Coordinates of C-alpha atoms in Angstrom, one line a residue:
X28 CA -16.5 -25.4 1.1
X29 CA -14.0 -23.3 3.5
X30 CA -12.9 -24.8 6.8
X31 CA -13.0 -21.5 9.5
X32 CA -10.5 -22.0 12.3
X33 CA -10.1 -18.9 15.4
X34 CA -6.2 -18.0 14.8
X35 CA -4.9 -15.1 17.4
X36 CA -6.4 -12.1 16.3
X37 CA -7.9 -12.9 13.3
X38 CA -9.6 -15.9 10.8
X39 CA -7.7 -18.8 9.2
X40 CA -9.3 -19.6 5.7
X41 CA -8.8 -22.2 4.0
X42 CA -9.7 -22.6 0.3
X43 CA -9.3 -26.2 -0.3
X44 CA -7.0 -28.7 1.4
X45 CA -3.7 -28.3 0.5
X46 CA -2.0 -31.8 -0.5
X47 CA 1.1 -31.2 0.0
X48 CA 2.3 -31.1 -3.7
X49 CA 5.4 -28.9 -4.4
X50 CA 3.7 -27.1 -7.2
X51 CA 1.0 -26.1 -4.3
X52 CA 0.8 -22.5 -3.7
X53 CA 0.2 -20.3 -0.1
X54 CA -1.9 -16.9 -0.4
X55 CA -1.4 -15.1 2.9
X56 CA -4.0 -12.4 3.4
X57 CA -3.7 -9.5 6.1
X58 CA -6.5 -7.3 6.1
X59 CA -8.8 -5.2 8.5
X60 CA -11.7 -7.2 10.0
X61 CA -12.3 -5.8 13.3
X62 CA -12.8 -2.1 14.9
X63 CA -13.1 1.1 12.5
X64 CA -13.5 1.0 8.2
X65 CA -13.4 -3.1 8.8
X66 CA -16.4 -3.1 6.2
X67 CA -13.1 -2.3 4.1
X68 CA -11.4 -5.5 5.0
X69 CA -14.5 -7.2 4.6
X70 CA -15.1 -6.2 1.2
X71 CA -11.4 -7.0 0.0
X72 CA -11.4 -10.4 1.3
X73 CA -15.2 -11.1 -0.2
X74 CA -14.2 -10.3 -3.2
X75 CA -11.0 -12.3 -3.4
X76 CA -12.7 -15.6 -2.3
X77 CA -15.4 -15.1 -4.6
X78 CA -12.6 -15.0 -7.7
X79 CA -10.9 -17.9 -5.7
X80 CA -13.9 -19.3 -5.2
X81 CA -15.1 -19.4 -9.3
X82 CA -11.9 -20.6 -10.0
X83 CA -12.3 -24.0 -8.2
X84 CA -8.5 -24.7 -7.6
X85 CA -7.4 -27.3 -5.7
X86 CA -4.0 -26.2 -5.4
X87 CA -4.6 -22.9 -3.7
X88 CA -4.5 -22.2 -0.2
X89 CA -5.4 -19.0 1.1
X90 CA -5.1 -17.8 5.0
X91 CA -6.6 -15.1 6.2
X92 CA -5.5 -13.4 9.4
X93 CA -7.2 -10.0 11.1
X94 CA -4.7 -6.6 11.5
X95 CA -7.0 -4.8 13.4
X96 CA -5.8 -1.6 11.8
X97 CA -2.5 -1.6 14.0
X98 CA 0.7 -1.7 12.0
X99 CA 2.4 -4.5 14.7
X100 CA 0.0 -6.7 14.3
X101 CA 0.3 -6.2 10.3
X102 CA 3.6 -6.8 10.9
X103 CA 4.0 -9.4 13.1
X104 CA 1.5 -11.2 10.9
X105 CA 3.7 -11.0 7.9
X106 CA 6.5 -12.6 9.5
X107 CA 4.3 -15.6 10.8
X108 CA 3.1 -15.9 7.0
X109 CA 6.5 -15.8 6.1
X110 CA 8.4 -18.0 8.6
X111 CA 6.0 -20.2 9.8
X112 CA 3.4 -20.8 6.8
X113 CA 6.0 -20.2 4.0
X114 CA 3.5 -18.7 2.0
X115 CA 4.7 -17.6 -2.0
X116 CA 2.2 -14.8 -1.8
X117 CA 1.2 -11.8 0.6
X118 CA -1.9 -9.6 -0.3
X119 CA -5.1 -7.6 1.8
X120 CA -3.4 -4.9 3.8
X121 CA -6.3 -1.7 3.5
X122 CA -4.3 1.2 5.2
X123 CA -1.2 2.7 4.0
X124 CA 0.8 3.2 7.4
X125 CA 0.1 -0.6 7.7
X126 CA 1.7 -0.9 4.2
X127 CA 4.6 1.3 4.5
X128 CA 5.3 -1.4 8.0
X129 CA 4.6 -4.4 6.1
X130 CA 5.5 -3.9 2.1
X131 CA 9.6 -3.2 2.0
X132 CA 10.9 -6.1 4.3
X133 CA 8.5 -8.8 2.5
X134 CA 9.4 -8.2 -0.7
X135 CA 13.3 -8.0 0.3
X136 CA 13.0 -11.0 1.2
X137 CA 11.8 -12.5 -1.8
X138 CA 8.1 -13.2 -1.3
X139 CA 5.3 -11.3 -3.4
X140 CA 3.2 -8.9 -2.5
X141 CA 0.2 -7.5 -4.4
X142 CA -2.2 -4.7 -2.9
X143 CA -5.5 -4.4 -3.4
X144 CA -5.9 -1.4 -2.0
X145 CA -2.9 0.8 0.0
X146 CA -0.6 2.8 -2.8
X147 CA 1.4 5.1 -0.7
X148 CA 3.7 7.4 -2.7
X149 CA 6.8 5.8 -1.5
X150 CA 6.2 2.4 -2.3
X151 CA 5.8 3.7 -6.2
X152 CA 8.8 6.3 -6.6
X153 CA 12.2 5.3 -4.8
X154 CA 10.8 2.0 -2.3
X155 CA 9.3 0.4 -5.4
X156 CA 10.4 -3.2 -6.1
X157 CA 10.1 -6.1 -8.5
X158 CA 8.3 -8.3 -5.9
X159 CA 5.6 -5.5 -5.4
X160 CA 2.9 -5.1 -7.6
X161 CA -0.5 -2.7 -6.8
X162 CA -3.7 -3.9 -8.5
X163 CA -5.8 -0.9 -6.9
X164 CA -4.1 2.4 -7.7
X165 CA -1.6 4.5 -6.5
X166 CA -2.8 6.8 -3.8
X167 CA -3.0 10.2 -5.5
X168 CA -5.1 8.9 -8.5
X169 CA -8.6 9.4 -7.4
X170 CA -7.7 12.3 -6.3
X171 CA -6.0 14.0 -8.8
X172 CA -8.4 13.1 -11.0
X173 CA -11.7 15.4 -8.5
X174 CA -8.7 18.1 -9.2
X175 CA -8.6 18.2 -13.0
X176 CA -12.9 17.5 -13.2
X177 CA -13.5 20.5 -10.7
X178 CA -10.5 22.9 -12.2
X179 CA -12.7 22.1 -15.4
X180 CA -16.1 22.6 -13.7
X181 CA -15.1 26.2 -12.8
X182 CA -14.3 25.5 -8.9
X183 CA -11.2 28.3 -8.0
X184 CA -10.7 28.4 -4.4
X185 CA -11.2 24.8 -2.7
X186 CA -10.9 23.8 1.0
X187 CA -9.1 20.4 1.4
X188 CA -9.4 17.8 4.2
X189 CA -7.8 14.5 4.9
X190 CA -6.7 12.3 7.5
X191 CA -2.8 13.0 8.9
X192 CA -1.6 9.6 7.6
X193 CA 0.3 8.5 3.9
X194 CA -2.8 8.4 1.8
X195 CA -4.2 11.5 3.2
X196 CA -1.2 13.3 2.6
X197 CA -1.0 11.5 -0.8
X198 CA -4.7 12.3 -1.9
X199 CA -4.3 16.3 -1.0
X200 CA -1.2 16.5 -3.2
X201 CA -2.6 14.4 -5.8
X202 CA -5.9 16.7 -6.3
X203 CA -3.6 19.7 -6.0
X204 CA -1.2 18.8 -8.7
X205 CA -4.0 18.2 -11.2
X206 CA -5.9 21.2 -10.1
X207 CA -3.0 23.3 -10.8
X208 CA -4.9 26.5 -8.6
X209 CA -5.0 28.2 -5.4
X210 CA -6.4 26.3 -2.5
X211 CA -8.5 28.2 0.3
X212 CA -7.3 26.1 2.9
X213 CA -6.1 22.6 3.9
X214 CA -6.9 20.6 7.2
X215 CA -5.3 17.6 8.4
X216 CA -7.4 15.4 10.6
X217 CA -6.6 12.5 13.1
X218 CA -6.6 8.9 11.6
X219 CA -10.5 7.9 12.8
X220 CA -11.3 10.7 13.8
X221 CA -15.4 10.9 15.5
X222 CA -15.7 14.3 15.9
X223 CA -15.8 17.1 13.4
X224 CA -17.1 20.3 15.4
X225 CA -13.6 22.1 14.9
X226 CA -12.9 21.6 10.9
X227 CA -16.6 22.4 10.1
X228 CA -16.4 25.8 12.4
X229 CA -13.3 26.5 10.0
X230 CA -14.2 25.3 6.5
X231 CA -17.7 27.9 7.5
X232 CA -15.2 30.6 8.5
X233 CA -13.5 30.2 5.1
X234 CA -13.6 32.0 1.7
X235 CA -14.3 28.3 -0.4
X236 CA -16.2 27.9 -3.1
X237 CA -16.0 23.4 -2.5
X238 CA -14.6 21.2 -0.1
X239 CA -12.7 18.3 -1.2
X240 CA -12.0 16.0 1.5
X241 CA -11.2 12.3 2.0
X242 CA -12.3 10.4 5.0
X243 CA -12.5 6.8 4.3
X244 CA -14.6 4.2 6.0
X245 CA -16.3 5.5 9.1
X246 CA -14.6 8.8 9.3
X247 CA -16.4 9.8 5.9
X248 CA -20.1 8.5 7.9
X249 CA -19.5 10.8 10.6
X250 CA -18.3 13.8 9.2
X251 CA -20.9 13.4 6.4
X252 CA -23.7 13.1 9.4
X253 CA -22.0 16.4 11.2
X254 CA -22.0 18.1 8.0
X255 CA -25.5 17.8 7.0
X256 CA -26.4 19.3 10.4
X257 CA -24.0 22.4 10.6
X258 CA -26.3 24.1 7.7
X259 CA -23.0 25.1 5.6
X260 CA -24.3 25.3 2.4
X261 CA -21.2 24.1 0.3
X262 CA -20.8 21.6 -3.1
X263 CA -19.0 19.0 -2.1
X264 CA -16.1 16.6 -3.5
X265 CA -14.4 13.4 -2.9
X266 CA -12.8 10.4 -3.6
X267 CA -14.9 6.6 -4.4
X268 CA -13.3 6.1 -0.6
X269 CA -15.9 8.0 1.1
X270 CA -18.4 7.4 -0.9
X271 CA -18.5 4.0 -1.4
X272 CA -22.1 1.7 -1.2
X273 CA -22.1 1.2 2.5
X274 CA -20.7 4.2 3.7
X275 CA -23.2 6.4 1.6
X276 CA -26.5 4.4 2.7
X277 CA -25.3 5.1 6.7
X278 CA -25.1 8.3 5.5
X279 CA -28.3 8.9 4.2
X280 CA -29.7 12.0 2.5
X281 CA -26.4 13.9 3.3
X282 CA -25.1 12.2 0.4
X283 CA -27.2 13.2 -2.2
X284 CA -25.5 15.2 -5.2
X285 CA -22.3 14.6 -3.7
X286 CA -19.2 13.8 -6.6
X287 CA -16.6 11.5 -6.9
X288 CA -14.7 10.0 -8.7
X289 CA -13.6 6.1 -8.8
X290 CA -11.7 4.1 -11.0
X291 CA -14.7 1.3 -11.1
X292 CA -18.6 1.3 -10.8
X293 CA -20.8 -1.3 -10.4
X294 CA -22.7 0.3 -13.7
X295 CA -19.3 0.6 -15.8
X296 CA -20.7 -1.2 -19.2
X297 CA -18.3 -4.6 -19.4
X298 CA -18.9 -8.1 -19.4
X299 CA -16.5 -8.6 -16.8
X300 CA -18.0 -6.1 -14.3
X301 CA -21.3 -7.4 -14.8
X302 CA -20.8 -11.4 -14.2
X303 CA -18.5 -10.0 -11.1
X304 CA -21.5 -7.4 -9.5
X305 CA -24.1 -10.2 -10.0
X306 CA -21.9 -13.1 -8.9
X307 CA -21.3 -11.2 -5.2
X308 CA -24.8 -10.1 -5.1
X309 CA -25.5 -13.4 -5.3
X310 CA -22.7 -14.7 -2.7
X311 CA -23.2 -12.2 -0.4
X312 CA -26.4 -10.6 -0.4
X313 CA -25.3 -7.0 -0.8
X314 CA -24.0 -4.2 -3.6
X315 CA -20.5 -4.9 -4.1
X316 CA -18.4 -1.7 -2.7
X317 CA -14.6 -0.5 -5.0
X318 CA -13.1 -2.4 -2.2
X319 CA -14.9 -5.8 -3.2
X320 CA -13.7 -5.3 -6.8
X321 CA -10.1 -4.7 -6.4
X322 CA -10.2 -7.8 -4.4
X323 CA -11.6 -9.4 -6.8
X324 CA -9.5 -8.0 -9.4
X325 CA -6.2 -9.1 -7.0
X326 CA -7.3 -12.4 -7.0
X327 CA -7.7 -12.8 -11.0
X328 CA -4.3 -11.7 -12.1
X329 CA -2.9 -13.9 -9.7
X330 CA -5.0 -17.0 -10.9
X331 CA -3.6 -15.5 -14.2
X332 CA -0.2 -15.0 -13.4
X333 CA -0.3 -18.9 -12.4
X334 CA -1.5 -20.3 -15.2
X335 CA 2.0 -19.1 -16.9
X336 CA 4.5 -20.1 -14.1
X337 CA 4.5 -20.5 -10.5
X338 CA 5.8 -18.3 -7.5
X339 CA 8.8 -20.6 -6.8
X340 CA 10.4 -19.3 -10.6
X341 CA 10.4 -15.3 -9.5
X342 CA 11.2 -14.2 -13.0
X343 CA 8.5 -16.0 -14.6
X344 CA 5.8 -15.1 -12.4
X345 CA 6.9 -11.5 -12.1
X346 CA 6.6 -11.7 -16.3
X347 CA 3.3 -13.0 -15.7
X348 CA 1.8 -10.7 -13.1
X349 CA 3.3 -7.7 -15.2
X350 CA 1.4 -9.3 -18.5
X351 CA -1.6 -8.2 -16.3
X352 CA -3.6 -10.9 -18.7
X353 CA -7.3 -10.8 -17.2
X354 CA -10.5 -9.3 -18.3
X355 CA -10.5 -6.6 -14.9
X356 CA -13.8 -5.0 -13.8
X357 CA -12.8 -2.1 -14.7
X358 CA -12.3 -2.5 -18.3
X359 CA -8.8 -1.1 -19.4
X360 CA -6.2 -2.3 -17.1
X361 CA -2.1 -2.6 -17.1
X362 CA 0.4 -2.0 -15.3
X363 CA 3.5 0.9 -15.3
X364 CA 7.4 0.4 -14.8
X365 CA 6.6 0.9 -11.5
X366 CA 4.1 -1.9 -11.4
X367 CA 1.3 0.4 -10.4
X368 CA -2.3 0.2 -12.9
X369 CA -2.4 2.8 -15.7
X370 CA -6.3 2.8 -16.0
X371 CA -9.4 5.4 -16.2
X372 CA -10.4 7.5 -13.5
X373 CA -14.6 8.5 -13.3
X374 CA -16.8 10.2 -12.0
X375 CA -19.8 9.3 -9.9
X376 CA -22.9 11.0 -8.6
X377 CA -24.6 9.7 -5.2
X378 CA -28.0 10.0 -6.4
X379 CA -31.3 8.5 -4.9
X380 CA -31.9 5.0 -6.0
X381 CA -35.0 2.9 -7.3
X382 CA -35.1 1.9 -3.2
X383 CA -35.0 5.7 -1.7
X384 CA -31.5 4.8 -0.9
X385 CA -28.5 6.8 -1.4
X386 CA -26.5 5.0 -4.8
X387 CA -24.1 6.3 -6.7
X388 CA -24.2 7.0 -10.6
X389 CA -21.8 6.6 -13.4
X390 CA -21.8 10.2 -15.0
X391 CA -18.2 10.3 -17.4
X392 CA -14.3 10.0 -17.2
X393 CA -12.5 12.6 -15.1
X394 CA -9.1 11.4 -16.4
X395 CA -8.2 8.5 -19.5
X396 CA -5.3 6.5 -18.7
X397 CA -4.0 8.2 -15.7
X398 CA -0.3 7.5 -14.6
X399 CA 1.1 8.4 -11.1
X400 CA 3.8 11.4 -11.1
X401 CA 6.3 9.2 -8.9
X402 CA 7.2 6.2 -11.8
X403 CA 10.0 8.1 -12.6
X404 CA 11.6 8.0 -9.4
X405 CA 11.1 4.6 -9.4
X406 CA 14.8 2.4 -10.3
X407 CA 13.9 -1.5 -11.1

């Protein structure tokens, strides 16, 4: 169905052939598919051609182009997008230093973007803007809402770790506002980081009782890997980011009993959920990660947005994305003034599955209807 053309660095995607109708509309997707946590990218993009793809549109045209994790290239593929393929739409970006590059000058200029992932801080307080809409979450969500579950699990002195980059900053002072408590320590890490030896060394030489820590995509692997082997004996916490389907089966047995918490599940009990896990399984031959469902997600409220208007009127599709009319995966969905989802947080368990492989479990809600602390900085 989809003509594949090599582009530069990345893949040109068509959906169907445009016809050159004014009422035609241009998705322009930069996302990571190349080099470290591209299983991310990956997952995004699968799961926003496979809502493109049950929609069966003819007047959709989506390109697809490869940021290799570098914010110029992210960059520099925006403005193509935007100059060259006039596209009405601009979606995909994973990593929120890529976002914070990307995100203010494209909606300045007038052309949509939606994330299905990256919700820095700044982009929903005082650089939030009409054109900019997050379908994922904003970045401190997940994490605030492992604070509040292990504040109410008894957990007083926590070690934190995260990657030196927006959402890591983001995710420790998101867990710590909901925590509301003392912290043992907190340890900033490089952005893909391989090798742990010197934060394990400290988080043993501390006075913890947990470790909370966030290390998406392949950092989360090898630090999970490095941790099973130290022999500290320690409960630990996270966010859905590290322990998402593929990153826990490369882990292995580390994984077991690990928490965290997600805003979806692939066992969350809606008719939505269910047509979506069994309708990648099916594409794609393999457990659909969060990453897969806020792409798919993406994809849906902009197929419903267009059924009310189209990007060319800005005031009637911004009404129309805001309506957020779509059944989403994860059940309860809408959006805040700031245009950022107000929607359940939960918690998992990564338990062994019916395979011997690491899977992870619905257990409960962390946090009901969760709403990020920086809306009211936010002027629009």
């Amino acid at each position: 169905m989809n003509t594949l053309t090599r582009a530069g660095l990345g893949l040109l995607m068509t959906t169907a052939v445009a016809t050159a109708q004014a009422e035609d509309v241009k998705i322009g997707m930069i996302t990571t598919l190349s080099g470290g946590g591209s299983h991310l990218g990956v997952d995004v993009r699968d799961g926003f051609m496979l809502a493109m793809d049950k929609a069966d549109r003819d007047d959709i045209e989506v390109l697809i182009q490869d940021d290799a994790r570098r914010p110029d290239i992210a960059k520099s593929l925006s403005n193509e997008f935007m100059q060259r393929d006039q596209v009405d739409i601009l979606t995909g970006i994973i990593w929120s230093n890529l976002a914070m590059a990307v995100v203010p000058s494209v909606v300045r200029q007038g052309t949509f973007y939606l994330s299905p992932n990256a919700g820095p801080s700044a982009l929903a307080g005082k650089m939030c803007h009409e054109n900019y809409f997050n379908a994922a979450y904003q970045n401190d969500n997940l994490h605030g809402a492992m604070g509040a579950y292990m504040r109410e699990q008894g957990f007083e002195n926590p070690l934190l770790m995260a990657p030196n980059y927006p959402a890591g900053t983001d995710a420790l002072a998101g867990f710590k506002h909901l925590f509301e408590g003392e912290v043992a320590d907190e340890i900033y890490t490089q952005l893909g980081q391989t090798d742990y030896a010197a934060e394990i060394a400290r988080i043993r030489a501390s006075d913890a009782d947990s470790l909370f820590f966030f290390l998406p995509g392949g950092m989360g692997i090898s630090f999970m890997k490095q941790w099973e082997n130290s022999g500290v004996e320690m409960p630990v916490f996270g966010a859905a980011f590290s322990f998402d389907e593929t990153i826990i089966k490369a882990v292995g047995s580390a994984a077991i009993g690990a928490m965290n918490t997600s805003h979806w599940a692939y066992d969350l009990d809606n008719a939505a959920n269910q047509a979506f896990v069994e309708g990648f399984q099916e594409a794609y031959d393999r457990m659909p990660t969060l990453y897969a469902a806020q792409g798919y997600d993406t994809a849906r409220l902009i197929l419903s947005a267009l059924d009310k208007a189209h990007p060319s009127d800005k005031d009637a599709f911004r009404e129309a994305l805001r309506a957020a009319d779509f059944d989403s995966v994860r059940g309860e969905f809408r959006f805040g003034p700031n245009h950022h989802p107000i929607q359940d947080i939960h918690v998992r368990e990564v338990v062994e599955g019916e395979d011997g492989e690491p899977t992870n479990r619905l257990v409960g809600i962390a946090v009901e209807d969760i709403q990020d602390v920086y809306a009211e900085q936010c002027q629009m």
